[in-house]
C-alpha positions as CSV (number, residue, x, y, z in Angstrom):
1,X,-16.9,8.8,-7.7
2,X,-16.5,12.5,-6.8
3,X,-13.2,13.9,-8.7
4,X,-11.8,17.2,-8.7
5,X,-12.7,17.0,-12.2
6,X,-16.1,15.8,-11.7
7,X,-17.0,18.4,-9.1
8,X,-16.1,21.2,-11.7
9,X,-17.7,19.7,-14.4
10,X,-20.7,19.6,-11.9
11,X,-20.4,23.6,-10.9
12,X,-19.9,23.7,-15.0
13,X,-23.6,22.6,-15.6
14,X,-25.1,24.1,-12.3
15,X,-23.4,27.4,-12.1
16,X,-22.4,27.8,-15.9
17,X,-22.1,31.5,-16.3
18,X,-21.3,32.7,-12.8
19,X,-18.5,34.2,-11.6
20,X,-15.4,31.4,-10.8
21,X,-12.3,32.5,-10.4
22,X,-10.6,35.8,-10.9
23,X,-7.0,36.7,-11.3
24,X,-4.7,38.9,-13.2
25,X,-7.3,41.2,-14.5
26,X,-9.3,38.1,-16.1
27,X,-12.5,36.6,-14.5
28,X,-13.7,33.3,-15.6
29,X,-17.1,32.2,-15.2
30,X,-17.3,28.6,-14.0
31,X,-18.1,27.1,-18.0
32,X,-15.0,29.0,-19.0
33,X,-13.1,27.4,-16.3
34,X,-13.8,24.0,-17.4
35,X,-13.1,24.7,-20.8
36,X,-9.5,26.0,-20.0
37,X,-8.8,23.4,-17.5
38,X,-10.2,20.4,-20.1
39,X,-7.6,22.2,-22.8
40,X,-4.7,21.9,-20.5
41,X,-5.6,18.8,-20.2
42,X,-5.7,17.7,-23.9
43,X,-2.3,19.4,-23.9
44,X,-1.0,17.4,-20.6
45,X,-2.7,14.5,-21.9
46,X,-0.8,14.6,-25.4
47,X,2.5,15.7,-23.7
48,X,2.5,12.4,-21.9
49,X,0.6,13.3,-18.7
50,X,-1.5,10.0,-17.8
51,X,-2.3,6.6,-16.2
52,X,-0.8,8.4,-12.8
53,X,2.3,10.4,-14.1
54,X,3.2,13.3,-12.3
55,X,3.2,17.0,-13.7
56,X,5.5,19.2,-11.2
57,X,4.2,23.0,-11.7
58,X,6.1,26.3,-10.4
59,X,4.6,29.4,-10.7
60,X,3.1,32.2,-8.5
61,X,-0.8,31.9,-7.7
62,X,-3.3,33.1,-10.6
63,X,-5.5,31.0,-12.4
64,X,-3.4,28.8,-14.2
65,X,-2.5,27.8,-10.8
66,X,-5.8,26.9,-9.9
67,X,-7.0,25.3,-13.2
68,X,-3.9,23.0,-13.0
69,X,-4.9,20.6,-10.3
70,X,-8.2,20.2,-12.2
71,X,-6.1,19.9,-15.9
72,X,-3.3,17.3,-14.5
73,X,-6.6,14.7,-12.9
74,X,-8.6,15.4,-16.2
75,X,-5.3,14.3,-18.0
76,X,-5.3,11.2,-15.8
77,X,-2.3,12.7,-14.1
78,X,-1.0,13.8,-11.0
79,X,-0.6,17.8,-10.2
80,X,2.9,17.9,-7.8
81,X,2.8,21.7,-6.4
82,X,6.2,22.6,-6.1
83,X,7.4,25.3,-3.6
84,X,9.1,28.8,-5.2
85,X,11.1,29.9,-2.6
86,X,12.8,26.3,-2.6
87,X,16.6,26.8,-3.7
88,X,17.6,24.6,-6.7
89,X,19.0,21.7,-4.5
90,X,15.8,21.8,-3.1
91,X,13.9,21.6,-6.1
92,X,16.0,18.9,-7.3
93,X,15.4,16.6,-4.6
94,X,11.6,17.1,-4.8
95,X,11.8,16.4,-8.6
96,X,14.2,13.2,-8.2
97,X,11.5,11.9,-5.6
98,X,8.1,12.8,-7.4
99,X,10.0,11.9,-10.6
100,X,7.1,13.9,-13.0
101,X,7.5,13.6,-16.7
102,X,7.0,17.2,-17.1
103,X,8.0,19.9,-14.9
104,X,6.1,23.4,-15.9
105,X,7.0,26.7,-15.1
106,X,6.2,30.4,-14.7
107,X,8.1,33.4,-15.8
108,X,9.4,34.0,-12.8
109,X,10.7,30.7,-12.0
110,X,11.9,29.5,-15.2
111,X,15.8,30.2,-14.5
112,X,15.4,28.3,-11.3
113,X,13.3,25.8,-12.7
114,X,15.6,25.0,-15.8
115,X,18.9,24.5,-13.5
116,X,16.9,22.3,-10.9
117,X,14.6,20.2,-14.4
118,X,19.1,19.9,-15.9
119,X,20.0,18.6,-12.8
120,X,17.0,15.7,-12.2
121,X,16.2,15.5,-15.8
122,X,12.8,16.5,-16.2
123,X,11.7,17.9,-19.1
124,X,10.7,21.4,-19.1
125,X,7.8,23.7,-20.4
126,X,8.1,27.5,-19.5
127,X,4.5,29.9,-19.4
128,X,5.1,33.1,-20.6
């Protein structure tokens, strides 16, 4: 069966070295890539992230963004994309209907993010 985390484990082996993804400064070559994304997982994985539970992420586009999707499947999660110009109502009902066990957020978002995870009590983890 073709995964998301399959098909980057695939472009792992065949394109190993070779540019993947670039953002903030930082390029990762497609083996680095998987490695990050199979650490988040570990991480998401520990944290409770499996057997289908949700992981609701905020956070502006970079490669953290990008390795999520791959990280929450790998985790045996589900990534839930969340909108940053919501307002916290917003937020809140997206959170009370996708009900994750972990909401993450960005720097940016984290003031947002911690009134709308309060209000529909999700846990929290904040990035940088």
């Amino acid at each position: 069966m073709h995964t998301l985390w399959t098909q980057l484990e695939r472009a792992a082996r065949l394109r190993g070295d070779a540019p993947a993804i670039s953002g903030g400064g930082e390029t990762l070559s497609w083996r680095e890539a998987c490695g990050r994304a199979g650490r988040m997982a570990r991480v998401l994985h520990d944290a409770g992230v499996h057997d289908g539970a949700r992981v609701a992420f905020i956070a502006p586009n970079g490669i953290t963004y990008m390795l999520m999707p791959f990280a929450a499947e790998c985790a045996g999660g589900v990534f839930v994309p969340l909108n940053s110009r919501l307002a916290v109502n917003e937020l809140v009902e997206q959170l009370e209907d996708a009900a994750p066990v972990l909401l993450i957020a960005a720097a940016p978002f984290i003031e947002v993010a911690r009134l709308a995870a309060v209000q529909a009590g999700v846990p929290l983890w904040t990035l940088g």
